Amino acid sequence: MPTVTLSDALLDELVQICGEEHVFAGAAARFNRARVPSPFPVHRWDEFVPDAVVLPTSAEQISEVVKLANRERVPVVPRAGGTGLTDGAVPLRHGIMVDVKLMNRILELDLEDRTVTVQPGINMLKLSEELKPHGFIYPDNPASYPCSLVGGRIGTSGWSLIGGRYGHTRDLVISFELVLPTGEIVRVGDGGGPKVRKSSSGYQLKHLFMGHQGTLGIVTEATLELVKRPEAEFSAFYAYPSYLDAWRATGDFARSGAATLAGVVLFDEWKLAYLRRDDEAYIPQPESVKAVVALALYGNDDEVRASAKRMLRLGKASGGTYLGDEISQGDWASRHDRYATPLHGRTRDGQVVPMSWHCEDASILYSQLPAVREKWHAIAAGLRERFDMFDDWGMFAYTNGAFKPWGDYLTEIDIGIWEMQWDDESWAAWVDAKREIARVALEHGGSISACHGSCREGEVDLVPEELGGGFEVMKAVKRALDPNNVMNPGKYLLDRAYEEDAP
Ligand SMILES: Cc1cc2nc3c(=O)[nH]c(=O)nc-3n(C[C@H](O)[C@H](O)[C@H](O)COP(=O)(O)OP(=O)(O)OC[C@H]3O[C@@H](n4cnc5c(N)ncnc54)[C@H](O)[C@@H]3O)c2cc1C
């Protein structure tokens, strides 16, 4: 699809739809919404800038914008918090950016049926503050809790830190309204009414429109699960003398069968080295500690007490050293801050330089974690050897399956990048490394992404391989629902759906 520059007449139409104060064509508004907090080719910033930004206030306005985009064949890109790490909200083909931040109201609180209906621009922190006086939470709890928004959580099908106990975004969103790529407004759920949790009527469309990275429409309202505020929370951190000891203990905790288990996290020795070296908030353990395992329990007081006893028994039996209440409670409490803090890393000779954080987030089977870890660190080392602008910040593995947190793990390698050093050569090497990291995940029976999505340069090349025939279905769905390829074009290789020989 060619690059489009919007005409004054088209901008006027946007103003008529959204109101003058909600349409921006100035450079600052557009450039700021081009980038995301993951590695961004700052040396090619211009290539990703939208032609106009609109901040609509209703589904009807969004519908009109989308109809206009179809008439004029202009790309439309939805954006919520802009914290996505797979470039979903980056306008690859320019066009109109639909920023949903002004649609941030709670529309209905139903304490009887335990649902809350919201607009897509609300964030989970604000939502939980509103729910607190009523004794409820909305337990979608990513590390980006204060800055990602409900629309983006649906757009990415997000992962929650306490998903083992309460489920992830797809389990917690009951139904939602969205504007289809042709402008019609529909509601999708698991079938039945907007508050029904389980139905067998028709297709289970909620899942089709979850995690599509804005390629199949724009969410304008969502009905979410309300969960009683947990009476008790328990976290415990254990130290181990080797990664393999810690990995075995992780398996023991995750397979304990405790219904209160919200998550288990495994930190490897590269991660501990990085935290010791560069995270002032981290309380360092002695060098003999090579890996750490953390776990968290949530629920009713009596249930949490009983499962905590079980976990303490398992921790002891696994040879772990309990790190004490201060680290256990303090580090778990800082789970939303840990990722936002790294602003610097080290060059090969130890010089401190400004770096931004990036993480790969594959889904890896428990049995494969040790092998994948070795290969990923080797890829990161190769990158660092060639370009003194990358730093290996170590790996985490988090339990991944909702309500059955034992099979696969959201496995991330965190890489620090000195972004101002980007040039075409280092960018190409980075893209190659991402592709290699994704390939290792697939070779070990995993998935390229457990939570962010997989449409960035490099990794996206392997999506057809990961999905097989499913990718053909994706293309057919895309072409059927978005005949003019206006909805977030260029993502997930879906332009291929419009090639002449596409199914
Ligand atoms: C510090 C940090 C920590 C993070 N931790 C986690 C974590 O623990 N778990 C996790 O899952 N992710 C995490 N992420 C990634 C990110 O926060 C999530 O992917 C989040 O779901 C994105 O939400 P957002 O509102 O920022 O969406 P955006 O980045 O604005 O958009 C994400 C995608 O959704 C689409 N989209 C946006 N709004 C809509 C809409 N209304 N309708 C349809 N599509 C839409 C966009 O086009 C884009 O493709 C983290 C990111 C950061 C920076």
XYZ file of C-alpha atoms and ligand atoms in Angstrom:
556
model
C 0.000 0.000 0.000
C 1.501 3.378 -0.942
C 2.298 6.067 1.580
C -0.562 8.550 1.846
C -0.464 12.194 2.765
C -3.846 13.325 3.953
C -5.462 16.150 2.023
C -6.866 19.207 3.776
C -10.339 18.080 2.709
C -9.855 14.745 4.452
C -8.523 16.419 7.589
C -11.641 18.620 7.555
C -13.805 15.517 7.455
C -11.932 14.098 10.451
C -12.580 17.357 12.286
C -16.276 17.107 11.457
C -16.369 13.581 12.883
C -14.234 13.978 16.027
C -14.297 17.734 16.708
C -11.507 20.239 16.115
C -9.875 19.744 19.507
C -9.554 15.987 18.886
C -7.708 15.993 15.556
C -3.944 16.619 15.414
C -1.819 17.071 12.331
C 1.153 18.825 13.972
C 4.602 17.219 14.097
C 4.841 16.747 17.893
C 1.528 14.889 18.214
C 2.379 12.666 15.267
C 6.055 11.915 16.027
C 5.327 11.124 19.676
C 2.816 8.509 18.641
C 5.119 6.849 16.126
C 7.364 5.111 18.585
C 7.018 2.518 21.313
C 9.235 1.582 24.259
C 10.812 -1.395 22.523
C 13.821 -1.066 20.198
C 12.874 1.554 17.701
C 14.952 2.493 14.670
C 15.396 6.096 15.735
C 17.587 6.598 12.649
C 14.460 5.872 10.537
C 11.848 7.581 12.750
C 10.266 9.447 9.802
C 9.169 6.186 8.227
C 6.690 5.456 10.995
C 4.902 8.725 11.611
C 1.095 8.892 11.200
C -0.341 11.595 8.934
C -2.934 12.570 11.514
C -3.931 11.600 15.047
C -7.546 11.507 16.218
C -8.743 11.091 19.785
C -12.362 9.996 19.390
C -14.855 9.903 22.244
C -17.365 7.332 20.977
C -17.711 4.109 18.991
C -19.788 6.002 16.441
C -16.949 8.453 15.790
C -14.494 5.582 15.348
C -16.920 3.887 12.981
C -17.153 7.052 10.872
C -13.357 7.424 10.796
C -12.985 3.816 9.656
C -15.627 4.229 6.937
C -13.825 7.326 5.719
C -10.530 5.400 5.683
C -12.146 2.711 3.516
C -13.535 5.263 1.124
C -10.117 6.913 0.753
C -8.054 3.708 1.174
C -6.090 5.250 4.041
C -4.526 3.063 6.794
C -5.993 3.250 10.310
C -3.900 2.269 13.351
C -5.396 1.873 16.835
C -3.275 2.949 19.778
C -4.011 2.661 23.503
C -1.174 3.096 26.049
C 1.547 2.727 23.400
C 3.489 0.313 25.652
C 3.248 -2.692 23.330
C 6.583 -4.370 22.622
C 5.975 -5.793 19.174
C 5.391 -2.563 17.254
C 1.637 -3.222 17.012
C 0.798 0.455 17.470
C 3.567 1.675 15.160
C 2.000 2.979 11.933
C 4.088 1.135 9.357
C 2.175 2.762 6.483
C 1.411 6.127 8.080
C -2.326 7.025 7.815
C -4.747 7.917 10.619
C -3.862 6.974 14.172
C -6.901 6.361 16.374
C -5.746 7.022 19.931
C -8.417 5.715 22.343
C -7.083 7.412 25.501
C -9.999 9.806 25.906
C -12.438 6.886 26.042
C -11.522 6.085 29.632
C -14.784 5.872 31.571
C -16.357 3.115 33.627
C -19.783 2.576 32.063
C -21.364 0.082 34.447
C -20.449 -1.656 37.676
C -22.559 -4.781 38.279
C -21.670 -6.096 41.721
C -24.399 -8.742 41.599
C -23.186 -10.463 38.423
C -19.623 -9.359 39.139
C -18.801 -7.482 35.968
C -17.498 -4.036 35.155
C -18.019 -2.482 31.721
C -15.439 0.057 30.622
C -14.212 2.043 27.663
C -10.897 0.914 26.085
C -8.784 3.857 27.251
C -8.897 3.089 30.976
C -5.801 1.700 32.666
C -5.814 -1.096 35.202
C -4.430 1.053 38.019
C -7.249 3.588 37.735
C -9.799 0.810 37.368
C -8.584 -0.958 40.488
C -8.628 2.293 42.487
C -12.285 2.726 41.530
C -13.057 -0.885 42.442
C -11.285 -0.807 45.822
C -14.132 0.732 47.864
C -16.403 -2.043 46.603
C -13.992 -4.796 47.689
C -13.126 -5.976 44.178
C -10.176 -6.036 41.798
C -9.780 -6.509 38.064
C -6.827 -8.888 38.261
C -5.163 -8.283 34.899
C -1.780 -7.420 36.357
C 1.039 -6.916 33.828
C 4.331 -5.274 34.783
C 2.972 -2.362 32.703
C -0.026 -2.134 35.070
C -0.062 1.684 35.393
C 0.496 2.491 31.726
C -1.131 -0.110 29.461
C -4.848 0.260 28.734
C -7.723 -2.185 28.353
C -7.879 -1.684 24.540
C -4.200 -2.581 24.206
C -4.554 -5.550 26.559
C -7.188 -6.961 24.203
C -5.180 -5.937 21.128
C -2.202 -7.960 22.396
C -3.984 -10.698 24.415
C -1.797 -9.825 27.370
C -0.200 -11.888 30.108
C -0.713 -11.129 33.798
C 1.801 -11.606 36.624
C -0.919 -13.276 38.711
C -2.450 -15.169 35.778
C -1.814 -18.593 37.317
C -4.524 -17.840 39.885
C -6.861 -15.437 38.060
C -6.221 -15.907 34.342
C -4.801 -13.607 31.695
C -6.526 -10.929 29.608
C -8.379 -13.425 27.436
C -9.799 -15.142 30.530
C -10.758 -11.876 32.221
C -12.450 -10.041 29.337
C -15.944 -11.484 29.070
C -17.099 -9.686 25.944
C -16.375 -6.531 23.994
C -17.695 -4.180 21.379
C -15.547 -3.373 18.389
C -15.606 -1.444 15.156
C -14.855 -3.858 12.318
C -12.410 -2.868 9.544
C -15.359 -1.823 7.374
C -16.912 0.346 10.097
C -19.761 -1.821 11.446
C -20.065 -1.963 15.236
C -20.451 -5.491 16.688
C -20.199 -7.151 20.095
C -18.294 -10.407 20.543
C -17.972 -12.698 23.531
C -18.177 -16.363 24.236
C -21.687 -16.268 22.740
C -24.859 -15.204 24.575
C -25.243 -11.899 26.393
C -22.364 -9.541 27.195
C -21.986 -10.923 30.731
C -22.188 -14.657 29.974
C -18.964 -16.515 30.771
C -19.638 -19.732 28.899
C -21.871 -20.414 25.948
C -21.894 -22.922 23.118
C -23.857 -20.758 20.690
C -22.010 -20.200 17.450
C -18.354 -19.384 17.019
C -16.361 -18.282 20.061
C -15.566 -14.984 18.387
C -14.029 -13.314 21.410
C -10.832 -15.220 20.793
C -10.629 -14.278 17.112
C -10.649 -10.597 18.022
C -8.173 -10.967 20.895
C -4.463 -10.444 20.184
C -4.890 -9.354 16.566
C -2.735 -6.230 17.117
C -5.358 -3.913 15.710
C -5.519 -5.703 12.353
C -9.185 -6.721 12.684
C -10.828 -3.706 14.272
C -10.911 -1.258 17.171
C -12.312 -2.187 20.576
C -14.657 0.485 21.910
C -16.076 -1.090 25.089
C -15.347 -4.189 27.193
C -17.115 -6.113 29.935
C -14.611 -7.455 32.436
C -14.520 -9.959 35.276
C -14.716 -8.643 38.829
C -12.840 -10.647 41.444
C -13.188 -10.320 45.196
C -10.200 -8.514 46.684
C -7.892 -11.245 48.009
C -7.799 -11.368 51.824
C -4.198 -12.521 51.818
C -1.076 -12.350 49.683
C 2.095 -14.327 50.340
C 5.367 -14.120 48.443
C 8.598 -16.041 49.004
C 12.019 -15.742 47.352
C 14.549 -18.592 47.452
C 18.223 -18.629 46.504
C 19.948 -21.593 44.806
C 23.593 -22.459 44.120
C 22.939 -23.347 40.482
C 20.473 -22.646 37.704
C 19.513 -26.319 37.448
C 18.699 -26.537 41.169
C 16.508 -23.476 40.809
C 14.868 -24.841 37.649
C 13.964 -28.084 39.449
C 12.542 -26.130 42.387
C 10.499 -23.989 39.979
C 8.930 -27.191 38.633
C 8.177 -28.396 42.186
C 6.428 -25.144 43.142
C 4.489 -24.888 39.871
C 3.285 -28.507 40.109
C 2.330 -28.226 43.784
C -1.380 -28.166 42.919
C -2.048 -25.164 45.195
C -5.075 -23.310 43.791
C -3.831 -20.063 45.330
C -0.621 -20.124 43.272
C -0.559 -16.916 41.214
C 2.872 -17.405 39.697
C 6.430 -18.719 39.986
C 9.418 -16.813 38.581
C 12.904 -18.122 37.883
C 15.801 -15.615 37.673
C 18.966 -16.978 36.056
C 22.556 -16.080 36.943
C 22.887 -13.481 34.157
C 19.838 -11.738 35.605
C 21.305 -11.807 39.121
C 24.619 -10.481 37.844
C 22.855 -7.624 36.105
C 20.740 -6.779 39.168
C 23.801 -6.864 41.453
C 25.701 -4.633 39.081
C 23.177 -2.106 37.860
C 19.937 -2.083 39.846
C 20.345 0.116 42.904
C 16.980 -1.022 44.283
C 17.992 -4.659 44.369
C 19.321 -6.123 47.619
C 22.281 -8.192 46.443
C 22.902 -11.730 47.624
C 26.372 -13.286 47.969
C 28.201 -14.442 44.833
C 27.436 -18.058 45.778
C 23.805 -17.413 44.862
C 23.469 -18.277 41.193
C 19.710 -18.293 40.682
C 16.578 -17.175 42.513
C 13.020 -18.494 42.474
C 10.065 -16.363 43.562
C 6.483 -17.429 44.100
C 3.277 -15.654 45.016
C 0.013 -16.906 46.514
C -3.298 -15.007 46.569
C -6.709 -15.860 48.024
C -8.711 -16.263 51.192
C -6.695 -16.075 54.396
C -7.144 -19.715 55.413
C -6.297 -21.021 51.928
C -3.182 -18.862 51.618
C -1.924 -19.920 55.056
C -2.293 -23.590 54.187
C -0.627 -23.258 50.769
C 2.175 -21.106 52.202
C 3.032 -23.962 54.593
C 3.127 -26.357 51.655
C 5.399 -24.016 49.682
C 7.759 -23.510 52.598
C 8.053 -27.317 52.875
C 8.763 -27.576 49.144
C 11.306 -24.755 49.300
C 13.198 -26.471 52.092
C 13.093 -29.854 50.373
C 14.455 -28.324 47.160
C 17.564 -27.037 48.970
C 16.586 -23.390 48.597
C 17.594 -20.650 51.039
C 14.695 -18.408 51.999
C 15.771 -14.810 51.342
C 13.720 -13.334 54.154
C 10.576 -11.257 54.387
C 12.127 -7.957 53.284
C 13.332 -9.218 49.918
C 10.330 -11.502 49.427
C 7.713 -8.863 50.074
C 9.678 -5.870 48.784
C 10.745 -7.349 45.487
C 7.310 -8.774 44.732
C 5.736 -5.403 45.596
C 8.046 -3.691 43.093
C 6.982 -5.953 40.250
C 5.441 -3.056 38.300
C 8.555 -0.898 38.654
C 11.377 -3.324 38.004
C 11.032 -3.019 34.219
C 10.590 0.696 34.006
C 13.798 1.474 35.929
C 16.674 0.268 33.737
C 17.974 3.329 31.974
C 21.577 2.351 31.657
C 23.783 -0.605 30.804
C 27.464 -1.333 30.212
C 29.722 -1.436 27.223
C 32.189 -4.323 26.957
C 34.807 -2.423 28.976
C 32.294 -1.638 31.717
C 31.530 1.949 30.789
C 28.054 3.041 31.905
C 25.957 4.275 28.961
C 22.267 5.123 28.527
C 20.381 2.055 27.380
C 16.770 1.147 26.893
C 15.256 -2.186 27.796
C 13.991 -4.774 25.426
C 12.705 -8.254 26.128
C 11.962 -11.297 24.024
C 8.994 -13.203 25.409
C 8.722 -16.711 23.978
C 6.580 -19.433 25.456
C 8.877 -22.350 26.318
C 8.040 -25.787 27.693
C 9.373 -26.442 31.186
C 11.547 -29.322 30.003
C 13.233 -27.107 27.392
C 14.122 -24.120 29.578
C 17.775 -25.045 30.312
C 18.628 -25.711 26.657
C 16.864 -22.600 25.348
C 18.590 -20.445 27.941
C 22.056 -21.524 26.801
C 21.244 -20.843 23.154
C 19.661 -17.445 23.772
C 22.575 -16.195 25.839
C 24.927 -17.341 23.074
C 22.945 -15.302 20.534
C 23.068 -12.240 22.806
C 26.824 -12.729 23.307
C 27.387 -12.846 19.542
C 25.477 -9.615 19.126
C 27.427 -7.887 21.907
C 30.708 -9.067 20.484
C 29.963 -7.432 17.130
C 28.322 -4.236 18.403
C 29.293 -2.597 21.676
C 25.764 -1.241 22.115
C 24.009 -4.381 23.366
C 24.104 -5.714 26.930
C 22.717 -9.063 28.156
C 20.537 -8.282 31.190
C 19.694 -11.919 31.876
C 16.618 -14.078 31.800
C 13.384 -14.645 33.686
C 10.958 -17.538 33.229
C 7.403 -17.096 34.553
C 4.653 -19.678 34.800
C 2.437 -19.119 31.787
C -0.744 -21.225 31.678
C -3.784 -19.787 33.445
C -5.042 -22.127 36.210
C -2.501 -24.781 35.108
C 0.810 -23.067 35.587
C 3.077 -26.066 35.162
C 3.550 -26.765 31.441
C 5.043 -23.771 29.716
C 6.801 -20.603 30.774
C 6.810 -17.027 29.539
C 10.554 -16.922 28.993
C 12.262 -13.625 28.488
C 15.769 -12.520 27.765
C 16.242 -8.858 28.584
C 18.639 -6.986 26.342
C 19.869 -3.460 26.970
C 20.333 -1.368 23.835
C 22.206 1.923 23.451
C 19.664 3.247 20.997
C 21.464 6.345 19.834
C 24.072 4.046 18.250
C 21.654 2.496 15.777
C 22.689 2.444 12.153
C 21.552 0.212 9.321
C 24.183 -2.433 10.053
C 23.478 -2.798 13.774
C 19.735 -2.724 13.125
C 20.080 -5.553 10.577
C 22.159 -7.584 13.051
C 19.532 -7.025 15.741
C 16.746 -8.183 13.423
C 18.785 -11.301 12.575
C 19.313 -11.993 16.282
C 15.589 -11.676 16.953
C 14.900 -14.152 14.169
C 17.453 -16.565 15.655
C 15.919 -16.220 19.132
C 12.482 -16.988 17.671
C 13.867 -19.943 15.729
C 15.293 -21.492 18.894
C 11.871 -21.168 20.552
C 10.204 -22.981 17.658
C 12.887 -25.662 17.430
C 12.174 -26.483 21.057
C 8.416 -26.790 20.532
C 7.572 -23.327 21.916
C 5.874 -20.214 20.607
C 7.608 -17.008 19.506
C 5.557 -14.913 21.913
C 3.710 -15.631 25.154
C 2.464 -12.093 25.696
C 3.592 -9.260 23.443
C 2.723 -10.691 20.030
C 5.136 -11.551 17.252
C 4.935 -8.933 14.531
C 8.295 -7.216 14.818
C 10.918 -7.366 12.104
C 12.859 -10.625 12.314
C 10.533 -12.722 14.454
C 7.560 -12.104 12.163
C 9.297 -14.006 9.348
C 8.768 -17.209 11.324
C 5.080 -16.720 12.107
C 3.891 -18.682 9.026
C 6.169 -21.511 10.159
C 4.831 -21.425 13.707
C 1.180 -21.336 12.678
C 1.339 -23.591 9.600
C -2.129 -23.920 8.031
C -3.417 -21.554 10.695
C -1.584 -18.708 8.952
C -3.581 -19.434 5.773
C -6.774 -19.137 7.839
C -5.502 -15.844 9.282
C -4.988 -14.457 5.781
C -8.449 -15.579 4.644
C -10.068 -13.997 7.727
C -8.132 -10.771 7.230
C -9.131 -10.455 3.604
C -12.777 -11.280 4.329
C -13.106 -8.748 7.175
C -10.825 -6.031 5.809
C -11.268 -6.071 2.020
C -9.307 -2.837 1.520
C -6.460 -3.646 3.947
C -6.953 -0.413 5.847
C -6.751 -1.777 9.404
C -3.155 -1.571 10.644
C -1.629 -2.744 7.335
C 1.825 -4.304 7.214
C 1.492 -6.250 10.467
C 1.920 -10.013 10.729
C 2.830 -10.333 7.024
C -0.899 -10.019 6.363
C -0.302 -7.994 3.194
C 0.230 -11.432 1.690
C -3.542 -11.946 2.005
C -3.987 -9.411 -0.791
C -1.481 -10.871 -3.202
C -3.026 -12.339 -6.332
C -2.449 -15.988 -5.530
C -3.653 -15.696 -1.896
C -6.394 -18.160 -0.917
C 7.655 -1.761 31.347
C 6.775 -2.705 30.565
C 6.331 -3.887 31.151
C 5.479 -4.749 30.441
N 4.997 -5.876 31.051
C 4.066 -6.637 30.427
C 3.461 -7.754 31.089
O 3.769 -8.079 32.238
N 2.521 -8.454 30.415
C 2.150 -8.131 29.134
O 1.256 -8.778 28.568
N 2.736 -7.111 28.490
C 3.659 -6.350 29.095
N 4.221 -5.285 28.451
C 3.833 -4.984 27.080
C 2.586 -4.080 26.956
O 2.373 -3.322 28.117
C 1.359 -4.925 26.642
O 1.529 -5.532 25.384
C 0.038 -4.154 26.689
O -1.008 -5.081 26.543
C -0.075 -3.095 25.606
O -1.114 -2.232 25.985
P -1.174 -0.724 25.472
O -2.415 -0.136 26.023
O 0.062 -0.013 25.747
O -1.372 -0.976 23.909
P -0.659 -0.343 22.638
O 0.797 -0.523 22.691
O -1.169 1.017 22.398
O -1.259 -1.297 21.524
C -0.939 -2.659 21.493
C -1.619 -3.304 20.275
O -3.026 -3.288 20.449
C -3.640 -2.542 19.392
N -4.714 -1.761 20.010
C -4.608 -0.707 20.854
N -5.828 -0.272 21.216
C -6.716 -1.070 20.576
C -8.138 -1.108 20.525
N -8.882 -0.229 21.196
N -8.705 -2.061 19.755
C -7.969 -2.952 19.053
N -6.626 -2.955 19.057
C -6.014 -2.025 19.817
C -2.545 -1.672 18.800
O -2.781 -1.379 17.433
C -1.348 -2.569 18.974
O -1.270 -3.492 17.927
C 5.097 -4.423 29.113
C 5.565 -3.240 28.522
C 6.387 -2.380 29.235
C 6.854 -1.124 28.573
